PDB file of C-alpha atoms and ligand atoms in Angstrom:
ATOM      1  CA  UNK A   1      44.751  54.305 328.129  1.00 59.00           C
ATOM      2  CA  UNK A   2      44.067  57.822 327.076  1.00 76.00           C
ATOM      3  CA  UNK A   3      42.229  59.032 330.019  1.00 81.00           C
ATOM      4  CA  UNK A   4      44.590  61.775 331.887  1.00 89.00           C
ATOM      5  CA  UNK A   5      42.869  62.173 335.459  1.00 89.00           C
ATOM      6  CA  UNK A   6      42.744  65.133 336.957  1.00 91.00           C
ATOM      7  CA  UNK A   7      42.209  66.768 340.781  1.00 90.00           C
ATOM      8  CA  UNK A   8      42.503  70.582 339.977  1.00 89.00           C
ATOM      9  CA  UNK A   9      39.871  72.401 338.201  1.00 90.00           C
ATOM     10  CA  UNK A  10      41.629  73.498 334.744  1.00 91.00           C
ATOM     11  CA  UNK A  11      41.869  77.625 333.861  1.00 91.00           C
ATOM     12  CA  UNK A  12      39.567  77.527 330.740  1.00 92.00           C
ATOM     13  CA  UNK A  13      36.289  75.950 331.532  1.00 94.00           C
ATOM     14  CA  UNK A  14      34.742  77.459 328.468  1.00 95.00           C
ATOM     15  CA  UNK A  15      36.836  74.339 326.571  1.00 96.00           C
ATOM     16  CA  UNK A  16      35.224  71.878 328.931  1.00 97.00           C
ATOM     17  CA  UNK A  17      32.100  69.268 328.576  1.00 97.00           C
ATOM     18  CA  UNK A  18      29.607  69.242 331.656  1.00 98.00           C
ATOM     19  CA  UNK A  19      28.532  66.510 333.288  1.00 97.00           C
ATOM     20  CA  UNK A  20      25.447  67.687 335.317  1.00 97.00           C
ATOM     21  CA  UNK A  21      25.006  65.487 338.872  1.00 96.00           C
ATOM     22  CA  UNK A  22      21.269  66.351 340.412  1.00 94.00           C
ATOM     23  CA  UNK A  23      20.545  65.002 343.408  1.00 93.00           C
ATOM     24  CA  UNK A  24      18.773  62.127 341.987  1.00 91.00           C
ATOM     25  CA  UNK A  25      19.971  61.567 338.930  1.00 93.00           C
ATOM     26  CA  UNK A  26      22.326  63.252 336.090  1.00 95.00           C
ATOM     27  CA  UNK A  27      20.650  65.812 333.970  1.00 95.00           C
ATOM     28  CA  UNK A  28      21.000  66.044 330.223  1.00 93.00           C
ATOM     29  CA  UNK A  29      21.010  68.078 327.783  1.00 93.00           C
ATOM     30  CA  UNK A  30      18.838  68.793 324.584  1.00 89.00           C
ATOM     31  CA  UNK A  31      21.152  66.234 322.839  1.00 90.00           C
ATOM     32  CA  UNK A  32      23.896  63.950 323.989  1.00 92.00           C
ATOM     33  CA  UNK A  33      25.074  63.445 328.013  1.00 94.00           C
ATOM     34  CA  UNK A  34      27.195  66.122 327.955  1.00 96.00           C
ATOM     35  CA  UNK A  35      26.692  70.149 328.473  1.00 97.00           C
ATOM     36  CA  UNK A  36      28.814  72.719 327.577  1.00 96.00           C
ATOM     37  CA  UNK A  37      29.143  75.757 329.790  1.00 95.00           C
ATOM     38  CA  UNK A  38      26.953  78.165 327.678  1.00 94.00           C
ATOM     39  CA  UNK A  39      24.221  75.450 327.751  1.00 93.00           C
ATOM     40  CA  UNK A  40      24.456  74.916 331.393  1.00 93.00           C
ATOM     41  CA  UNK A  41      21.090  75.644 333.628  1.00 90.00           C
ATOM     42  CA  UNK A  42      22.886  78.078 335.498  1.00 91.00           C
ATOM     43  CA  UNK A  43      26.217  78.872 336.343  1.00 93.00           C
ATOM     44  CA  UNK A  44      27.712  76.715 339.483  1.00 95.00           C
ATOM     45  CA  UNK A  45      29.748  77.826 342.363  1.00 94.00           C
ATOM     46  CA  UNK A  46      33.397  76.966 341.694  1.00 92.00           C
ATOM     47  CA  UNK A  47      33.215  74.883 344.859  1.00 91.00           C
ATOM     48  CA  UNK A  48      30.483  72.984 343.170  1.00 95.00           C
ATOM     49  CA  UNK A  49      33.098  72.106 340.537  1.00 96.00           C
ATOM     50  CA  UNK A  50      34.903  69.670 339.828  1.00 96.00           C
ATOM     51  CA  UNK A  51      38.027  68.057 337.618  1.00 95.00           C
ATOM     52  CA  UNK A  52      37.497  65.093 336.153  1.00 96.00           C
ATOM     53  CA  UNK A  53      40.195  64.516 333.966  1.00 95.00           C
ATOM     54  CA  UNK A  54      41.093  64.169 329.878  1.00 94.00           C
ATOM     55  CA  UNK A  55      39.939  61.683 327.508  1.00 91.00           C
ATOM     56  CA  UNK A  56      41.411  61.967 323.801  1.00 89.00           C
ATOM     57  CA  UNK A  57      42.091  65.785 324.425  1.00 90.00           C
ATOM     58  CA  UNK A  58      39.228  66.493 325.723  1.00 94.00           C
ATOM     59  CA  UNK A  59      38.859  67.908 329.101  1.00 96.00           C
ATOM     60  CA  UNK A  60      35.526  66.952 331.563  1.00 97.00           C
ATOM     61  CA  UNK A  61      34.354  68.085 334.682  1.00 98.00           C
ATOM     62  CA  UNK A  62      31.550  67.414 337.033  1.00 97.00           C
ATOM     63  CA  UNK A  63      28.691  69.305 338.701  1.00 97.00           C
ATOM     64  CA  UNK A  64      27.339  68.833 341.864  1.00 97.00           C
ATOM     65  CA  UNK A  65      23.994  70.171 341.457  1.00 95.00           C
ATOM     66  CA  UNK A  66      20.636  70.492 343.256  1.00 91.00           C
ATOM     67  CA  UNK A  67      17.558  69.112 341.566  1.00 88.00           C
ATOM     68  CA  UNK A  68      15.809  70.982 338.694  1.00 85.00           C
ATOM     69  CA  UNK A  69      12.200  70.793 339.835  1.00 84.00           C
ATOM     70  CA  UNK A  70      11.584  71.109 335.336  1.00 86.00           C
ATOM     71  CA  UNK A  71      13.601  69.219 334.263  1.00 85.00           C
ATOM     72  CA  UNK A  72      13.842  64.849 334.952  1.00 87.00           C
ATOM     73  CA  UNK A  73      16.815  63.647 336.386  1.00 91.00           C
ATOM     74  CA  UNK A  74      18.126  60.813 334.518  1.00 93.00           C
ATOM     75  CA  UNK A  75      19.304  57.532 336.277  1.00 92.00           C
ATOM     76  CA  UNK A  76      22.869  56.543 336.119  1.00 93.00           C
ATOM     77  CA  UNK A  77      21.882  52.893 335.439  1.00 88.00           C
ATOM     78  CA  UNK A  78      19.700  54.013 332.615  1.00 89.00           C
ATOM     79  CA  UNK A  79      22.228  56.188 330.789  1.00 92.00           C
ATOM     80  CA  UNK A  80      25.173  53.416 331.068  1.00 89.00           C
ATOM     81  CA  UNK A  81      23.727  51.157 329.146  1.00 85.00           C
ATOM     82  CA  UNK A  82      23.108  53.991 326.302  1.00 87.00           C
ATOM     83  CA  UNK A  83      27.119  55.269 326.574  1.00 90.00           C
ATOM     84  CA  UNK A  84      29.636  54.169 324.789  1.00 89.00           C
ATOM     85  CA  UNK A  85      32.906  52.637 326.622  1.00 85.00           C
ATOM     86  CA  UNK A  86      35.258  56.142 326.602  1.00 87.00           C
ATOM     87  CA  UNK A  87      31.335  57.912 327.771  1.00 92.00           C
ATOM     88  CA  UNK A  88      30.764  55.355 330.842  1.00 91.00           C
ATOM     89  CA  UNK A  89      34.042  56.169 332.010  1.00 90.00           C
ATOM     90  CA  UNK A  90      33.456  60.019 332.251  1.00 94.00           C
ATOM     91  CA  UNK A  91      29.839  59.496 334.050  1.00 95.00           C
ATOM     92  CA  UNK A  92      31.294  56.787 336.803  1.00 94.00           C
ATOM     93  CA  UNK A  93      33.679  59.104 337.617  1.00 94.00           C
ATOM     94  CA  UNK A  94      31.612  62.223 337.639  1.00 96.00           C
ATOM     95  CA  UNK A  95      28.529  60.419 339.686  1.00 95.00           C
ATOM     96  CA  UNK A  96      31.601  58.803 342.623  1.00 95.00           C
ATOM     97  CA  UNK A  97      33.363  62.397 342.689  1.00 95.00           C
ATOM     98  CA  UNK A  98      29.987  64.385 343.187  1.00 96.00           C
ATOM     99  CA  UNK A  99      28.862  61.563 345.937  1.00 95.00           C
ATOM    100  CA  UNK A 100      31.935  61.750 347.605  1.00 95.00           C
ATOM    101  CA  UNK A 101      32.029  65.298 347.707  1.00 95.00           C
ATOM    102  CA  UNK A 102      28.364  65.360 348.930  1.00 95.00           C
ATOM    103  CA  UNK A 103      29.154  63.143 351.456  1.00 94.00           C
ATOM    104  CA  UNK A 104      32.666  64.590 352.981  1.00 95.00           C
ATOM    105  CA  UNK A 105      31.639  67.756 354.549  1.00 95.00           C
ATOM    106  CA  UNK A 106      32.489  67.140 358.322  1.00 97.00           C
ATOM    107  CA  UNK A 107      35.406  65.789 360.184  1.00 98.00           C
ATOM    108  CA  UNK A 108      34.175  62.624 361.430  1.00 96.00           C
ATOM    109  CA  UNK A 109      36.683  62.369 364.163  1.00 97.00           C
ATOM    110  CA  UNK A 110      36.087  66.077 365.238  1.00 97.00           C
ATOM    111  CA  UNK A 111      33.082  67.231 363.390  1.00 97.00           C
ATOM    112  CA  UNK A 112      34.838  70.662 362.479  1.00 97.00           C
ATOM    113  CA  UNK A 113      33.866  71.483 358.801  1.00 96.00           C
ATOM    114  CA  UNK A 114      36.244  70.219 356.109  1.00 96.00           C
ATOM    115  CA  UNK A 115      37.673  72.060 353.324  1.00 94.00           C
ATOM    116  CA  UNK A 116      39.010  71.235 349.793  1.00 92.00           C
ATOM    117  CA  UNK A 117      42.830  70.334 349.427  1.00 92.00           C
ATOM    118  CA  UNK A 118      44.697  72.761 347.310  1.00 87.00           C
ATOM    119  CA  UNK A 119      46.357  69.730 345.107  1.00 88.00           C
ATOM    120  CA  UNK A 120      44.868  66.534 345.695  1.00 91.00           C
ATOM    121  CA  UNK A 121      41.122  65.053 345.055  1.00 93.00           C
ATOM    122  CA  UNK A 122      41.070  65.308 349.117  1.00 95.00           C
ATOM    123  CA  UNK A 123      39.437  67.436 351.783  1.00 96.00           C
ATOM    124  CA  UNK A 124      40.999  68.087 355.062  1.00 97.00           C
ATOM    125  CA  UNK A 125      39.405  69.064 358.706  1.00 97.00           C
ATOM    126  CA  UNK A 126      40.227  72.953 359.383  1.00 93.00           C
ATOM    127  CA  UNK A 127      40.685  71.881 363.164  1.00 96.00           C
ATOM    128  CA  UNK A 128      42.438  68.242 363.366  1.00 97.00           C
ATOM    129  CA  UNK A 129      44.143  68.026 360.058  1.00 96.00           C
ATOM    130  CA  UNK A 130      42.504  64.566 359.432  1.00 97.00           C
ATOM    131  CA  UNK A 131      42.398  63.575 355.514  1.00 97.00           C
ATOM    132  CA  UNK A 132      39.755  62.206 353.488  1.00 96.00           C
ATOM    133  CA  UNK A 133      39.546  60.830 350.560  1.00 95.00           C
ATOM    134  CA  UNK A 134      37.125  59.360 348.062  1.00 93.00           C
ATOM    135  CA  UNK A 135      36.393  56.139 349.682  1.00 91.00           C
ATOM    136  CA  UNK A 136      36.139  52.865 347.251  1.00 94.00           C
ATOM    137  CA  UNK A 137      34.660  49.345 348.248  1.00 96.00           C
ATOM    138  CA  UNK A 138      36.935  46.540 347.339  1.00 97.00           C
ATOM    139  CA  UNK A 139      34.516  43.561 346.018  1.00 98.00           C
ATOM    140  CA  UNK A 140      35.369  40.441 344.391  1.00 98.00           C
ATOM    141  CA  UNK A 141      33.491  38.898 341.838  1.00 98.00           C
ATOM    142  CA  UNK A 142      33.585  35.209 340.297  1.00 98.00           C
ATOM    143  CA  UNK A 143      32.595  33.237 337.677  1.00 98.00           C
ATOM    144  CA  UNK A 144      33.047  29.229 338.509  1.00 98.00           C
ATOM    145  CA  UNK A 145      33.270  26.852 336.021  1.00 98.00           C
ATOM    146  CA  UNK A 146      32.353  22.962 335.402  1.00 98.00           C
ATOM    147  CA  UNK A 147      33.879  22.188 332.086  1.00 96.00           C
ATOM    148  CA  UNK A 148      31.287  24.086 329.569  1.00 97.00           C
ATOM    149  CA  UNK A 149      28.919  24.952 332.689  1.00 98.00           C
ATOM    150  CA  UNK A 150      28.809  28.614 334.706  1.00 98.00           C
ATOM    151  CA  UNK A 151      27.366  28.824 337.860  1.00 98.00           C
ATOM    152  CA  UNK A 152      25.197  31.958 337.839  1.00 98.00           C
ATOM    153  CA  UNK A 153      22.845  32.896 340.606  1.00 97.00           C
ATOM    154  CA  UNK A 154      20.002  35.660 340.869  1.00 96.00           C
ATOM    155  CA  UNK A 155      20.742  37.629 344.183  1.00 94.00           C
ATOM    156  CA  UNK A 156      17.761  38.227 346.583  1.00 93.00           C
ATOM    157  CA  UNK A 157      18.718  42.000 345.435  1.00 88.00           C
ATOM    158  CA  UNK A 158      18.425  42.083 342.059  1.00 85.00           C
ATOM    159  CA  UNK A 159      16.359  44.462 340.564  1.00 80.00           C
ATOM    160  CA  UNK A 160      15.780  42.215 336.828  1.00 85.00           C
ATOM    161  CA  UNK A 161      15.427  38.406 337.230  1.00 89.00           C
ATOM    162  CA  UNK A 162      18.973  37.697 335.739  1.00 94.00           C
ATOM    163  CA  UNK A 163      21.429  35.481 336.307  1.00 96.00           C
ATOM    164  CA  UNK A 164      24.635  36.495 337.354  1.00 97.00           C
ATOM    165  CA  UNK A 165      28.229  35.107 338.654  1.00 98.00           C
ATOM    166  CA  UNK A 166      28.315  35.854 342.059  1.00 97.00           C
ATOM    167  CA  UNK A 167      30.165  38.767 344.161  1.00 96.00           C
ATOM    168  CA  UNK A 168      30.806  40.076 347.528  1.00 96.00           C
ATOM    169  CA  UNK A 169      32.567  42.557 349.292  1.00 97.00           C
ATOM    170  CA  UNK A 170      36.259  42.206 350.794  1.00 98.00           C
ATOM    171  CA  UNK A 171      36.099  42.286 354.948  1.00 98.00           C
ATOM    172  CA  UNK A 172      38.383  44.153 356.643  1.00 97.00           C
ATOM    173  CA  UNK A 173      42.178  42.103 356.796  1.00 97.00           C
ATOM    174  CA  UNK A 174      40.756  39.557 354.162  1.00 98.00           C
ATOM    175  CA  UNK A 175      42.870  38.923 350.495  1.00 98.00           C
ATOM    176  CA  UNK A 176      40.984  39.297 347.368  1.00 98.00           C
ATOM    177  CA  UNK A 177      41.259  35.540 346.670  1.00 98.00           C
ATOM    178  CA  UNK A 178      40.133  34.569 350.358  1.00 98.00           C
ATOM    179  CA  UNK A 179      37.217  36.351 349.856  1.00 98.00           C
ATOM    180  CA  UNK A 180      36.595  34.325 346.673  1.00 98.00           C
ATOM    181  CA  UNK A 181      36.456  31.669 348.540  1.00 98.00           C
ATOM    182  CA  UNK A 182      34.686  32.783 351.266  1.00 98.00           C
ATOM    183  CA  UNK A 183      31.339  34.211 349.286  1.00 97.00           C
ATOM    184  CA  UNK A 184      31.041  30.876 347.010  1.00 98.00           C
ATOM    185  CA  UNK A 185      31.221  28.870 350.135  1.00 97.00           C
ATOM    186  CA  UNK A 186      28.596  31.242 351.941  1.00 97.00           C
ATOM    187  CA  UNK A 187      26.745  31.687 348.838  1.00 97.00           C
ATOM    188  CA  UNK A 188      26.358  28.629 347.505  1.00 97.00           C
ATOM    189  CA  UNK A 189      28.232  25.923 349.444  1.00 97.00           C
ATOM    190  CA  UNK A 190      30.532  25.024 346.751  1.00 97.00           C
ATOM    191  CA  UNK A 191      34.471  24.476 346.981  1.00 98.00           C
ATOM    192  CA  UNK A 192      36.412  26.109 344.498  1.00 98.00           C
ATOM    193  CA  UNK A 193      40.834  26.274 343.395  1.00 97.00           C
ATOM    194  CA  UNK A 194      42.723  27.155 340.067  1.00 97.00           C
ATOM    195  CA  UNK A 195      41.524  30.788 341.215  1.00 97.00           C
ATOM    196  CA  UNK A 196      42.798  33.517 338.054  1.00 97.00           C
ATOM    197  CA  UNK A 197      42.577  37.016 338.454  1.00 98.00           C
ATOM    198  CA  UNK A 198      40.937  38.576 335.247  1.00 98.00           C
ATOM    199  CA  UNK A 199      40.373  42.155 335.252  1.00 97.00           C
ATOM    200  CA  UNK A 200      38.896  44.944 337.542  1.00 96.00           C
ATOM    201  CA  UNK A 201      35.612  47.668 336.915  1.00 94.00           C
ATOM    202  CA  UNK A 202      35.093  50.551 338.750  1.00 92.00           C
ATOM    203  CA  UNK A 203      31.387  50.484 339.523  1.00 91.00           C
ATOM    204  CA  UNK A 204      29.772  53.006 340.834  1.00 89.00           C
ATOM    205  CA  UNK A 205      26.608  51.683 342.399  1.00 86.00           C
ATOM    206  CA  UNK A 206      27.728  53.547 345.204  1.00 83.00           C
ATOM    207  CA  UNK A 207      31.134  53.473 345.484  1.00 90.00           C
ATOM    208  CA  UNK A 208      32.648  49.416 344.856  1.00 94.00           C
ATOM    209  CA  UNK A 209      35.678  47.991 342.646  1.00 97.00           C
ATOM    210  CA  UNK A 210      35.204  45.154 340.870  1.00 97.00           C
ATOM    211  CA  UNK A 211      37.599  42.780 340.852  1.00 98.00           C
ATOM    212  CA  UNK A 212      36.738  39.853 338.672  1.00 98.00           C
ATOM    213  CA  UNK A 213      37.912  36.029 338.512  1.00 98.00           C
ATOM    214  CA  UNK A 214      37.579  33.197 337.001  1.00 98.00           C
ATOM    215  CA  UNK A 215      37.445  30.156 339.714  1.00 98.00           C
ATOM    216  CA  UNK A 216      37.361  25.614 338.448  1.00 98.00           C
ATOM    217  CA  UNK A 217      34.466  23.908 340.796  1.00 98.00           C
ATOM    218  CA  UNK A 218      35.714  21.434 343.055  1.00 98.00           C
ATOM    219  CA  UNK A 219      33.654  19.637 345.507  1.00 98.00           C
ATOM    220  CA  UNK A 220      30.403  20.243 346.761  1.00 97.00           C
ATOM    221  CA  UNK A 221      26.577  20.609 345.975  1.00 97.00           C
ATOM    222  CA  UNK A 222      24.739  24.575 345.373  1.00 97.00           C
ATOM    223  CA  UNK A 223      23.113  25.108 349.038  1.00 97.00           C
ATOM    224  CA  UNK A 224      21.789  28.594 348.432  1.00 96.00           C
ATOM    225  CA  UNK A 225      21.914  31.167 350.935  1.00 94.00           C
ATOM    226  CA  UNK A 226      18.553  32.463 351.224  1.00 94.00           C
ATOM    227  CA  UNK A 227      19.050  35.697 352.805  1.00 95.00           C
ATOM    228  CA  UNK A 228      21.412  36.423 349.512  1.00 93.00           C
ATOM    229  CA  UNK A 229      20.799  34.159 346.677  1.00 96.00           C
ATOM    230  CA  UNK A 230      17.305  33.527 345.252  1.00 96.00           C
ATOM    231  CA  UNK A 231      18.535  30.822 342.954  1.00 96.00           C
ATOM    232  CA  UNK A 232      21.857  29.138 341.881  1.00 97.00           C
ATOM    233  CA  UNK A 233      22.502  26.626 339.203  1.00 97.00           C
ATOM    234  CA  UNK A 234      24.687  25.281 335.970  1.00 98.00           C
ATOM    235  CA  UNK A 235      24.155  27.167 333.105  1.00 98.00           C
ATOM    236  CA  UNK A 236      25.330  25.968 329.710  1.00 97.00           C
ATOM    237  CA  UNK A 237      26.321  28.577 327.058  1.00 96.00           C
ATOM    238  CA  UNK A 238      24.029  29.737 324.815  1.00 93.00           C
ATOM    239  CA  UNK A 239      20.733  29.148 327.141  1.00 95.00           C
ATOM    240  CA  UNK A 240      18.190  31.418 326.873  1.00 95.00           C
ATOM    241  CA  UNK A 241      17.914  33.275 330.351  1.00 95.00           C
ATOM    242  CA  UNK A 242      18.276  36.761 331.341  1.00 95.00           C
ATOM    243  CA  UNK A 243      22.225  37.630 331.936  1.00 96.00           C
ATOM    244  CA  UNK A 244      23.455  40.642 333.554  1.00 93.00           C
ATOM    245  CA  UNK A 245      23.658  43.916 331.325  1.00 89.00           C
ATOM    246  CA  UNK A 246      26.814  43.993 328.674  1.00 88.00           C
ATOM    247  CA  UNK A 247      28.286  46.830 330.401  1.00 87.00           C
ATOM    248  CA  UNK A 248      28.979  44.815 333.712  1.00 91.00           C
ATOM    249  CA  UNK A 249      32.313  42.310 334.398  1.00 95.00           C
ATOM    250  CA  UNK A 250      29.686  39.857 335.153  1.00 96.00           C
ATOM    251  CA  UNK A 251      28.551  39.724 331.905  1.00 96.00           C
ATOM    252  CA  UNK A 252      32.145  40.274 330.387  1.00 96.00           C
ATOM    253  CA  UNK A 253      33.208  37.025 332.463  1.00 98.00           C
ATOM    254  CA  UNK A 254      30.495  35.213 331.124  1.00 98.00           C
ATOM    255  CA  UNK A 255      31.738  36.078 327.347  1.00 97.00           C
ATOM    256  CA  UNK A 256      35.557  35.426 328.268  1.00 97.00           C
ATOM    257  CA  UNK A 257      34.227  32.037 329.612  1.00 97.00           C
ATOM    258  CA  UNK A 258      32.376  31.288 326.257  1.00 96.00           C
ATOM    259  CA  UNK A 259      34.809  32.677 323.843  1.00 96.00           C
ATOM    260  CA  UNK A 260      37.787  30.584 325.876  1.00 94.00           C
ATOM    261  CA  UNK A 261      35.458  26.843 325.246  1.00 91.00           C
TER     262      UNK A 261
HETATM  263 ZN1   ZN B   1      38.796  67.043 362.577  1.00 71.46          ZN
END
């Protein structure tokens, strides 16, 4: 990998590229996703900075900006799916720092303010000491096969009618594989083994990690859950429905699944 993270805001932010986090949305510039400081709408607060790390050299950090009441905020979702792979990277990052930061300003065991930690992405209570640090959501997500067959389901949430493997979050004390199990059995009554871990995407619609798998059926007919899937069945490669967007493990299972037939 070439991306170097980084927690400490670097010396020369003249050298840096902007990513501009609005309230609701990222703002962008004339061209491209990314500002440099003379292009910036105005010049942030250095506690309204912050480090993202280095990709190929090149160094990035995040802004944690208000709204500009001229200028549209973009959505996240939107500009993914124009990014390349090495661009995604630097705006998941920059949209889960700025939340986190937005969201971590009191102690909640004390309620004392909290202030940045001099090393580490962290911010720390002035009064109890307590620690906090960007939280992530472990979820799990699975594509189950029949032979040639996937079984994709469209979630009572989704905002496109596509069809998608299906994913839930860990509970607390619960393995990664249990709650494979677990969400195909709630989801769609089906018994599943030969579980294989595949790979993992940080995804940051607010704040989860993807871990994907592939998963063999094994016994069982699809019961849907109605309060979470709208519709579950066997889909054969190459059918014309709507899948989930390129950039997404779901739809990066789905190709492994084909290209390994
Ligand atoms: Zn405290």
């Amino acid at each position: 990998m070439s991306f170097q993270p980084a927690s400490v805001l670097p010396e020369d932010l003249r050298s840096q590229r902007w990513v501009w986090v609005g309230e609701s949305g990222l703002l962008c510039p004339q061209q491209g996703l990314f500002w440099t400081q003379a292009e910036l709408p105005y010049q942030p607060l250095p506690e309204h900075i912050h480090a993202l790390g280095t990709w190929h050299g090149q160094g990035y950090v995040a802004v944690e900006a208000r709204d500009e009441p001229t200028r549209p905020a973009r959505r996240l979702r939107e500009l993914l799916m124009l990014a390349s792979a090495e661009e995604q990277a630097v705006l998941v990052r920059a949209a889960q720092v700025v939340l986190w930061s937005r969201q971590y300003r009191f102690c909640s065991r004390c309620g004392q303010a909290l202030q940045a930690h001099a090393e580490e992405r962290a911010r720390v209570c002035t009064s109890c000491q307590e620690h906090y640090y960007p939280r992530i959501n472990p979820c799990i997500i699975v594509l189950v096969r029949r032979g040639r067959s996937m079984l994709l389901a469209q979630g009572v949430r989704f905002v496109q009618p596509f069809f998608s493997t299906l994913a839930g979050f860990i509970e607390a004390g619960e393995s990664a594989e249990e709650a494979v199990h677990r969400e195909v059995m709630e989801e769609v009554g089906v018994r599943i083994d030969h579980l294989r871990y595949v790979s993992s995407q940080s995804w940051p619609f607010p704040q989860s990690l993807m871990l994907g798998f592939m998963a063999d059926y094994q016994s069982g007919e699809i019961h849907c859950d109605p309060r979470e899937i709208r519709a579950a069945r066997w889909v054969e490669p190459g059918e014309d429905i709507l899948l989930p967007p390129p950039l997404s493990i779901a739809r990066q299972l789905i190709e492994l699944h084909c290209r390994e037939l």
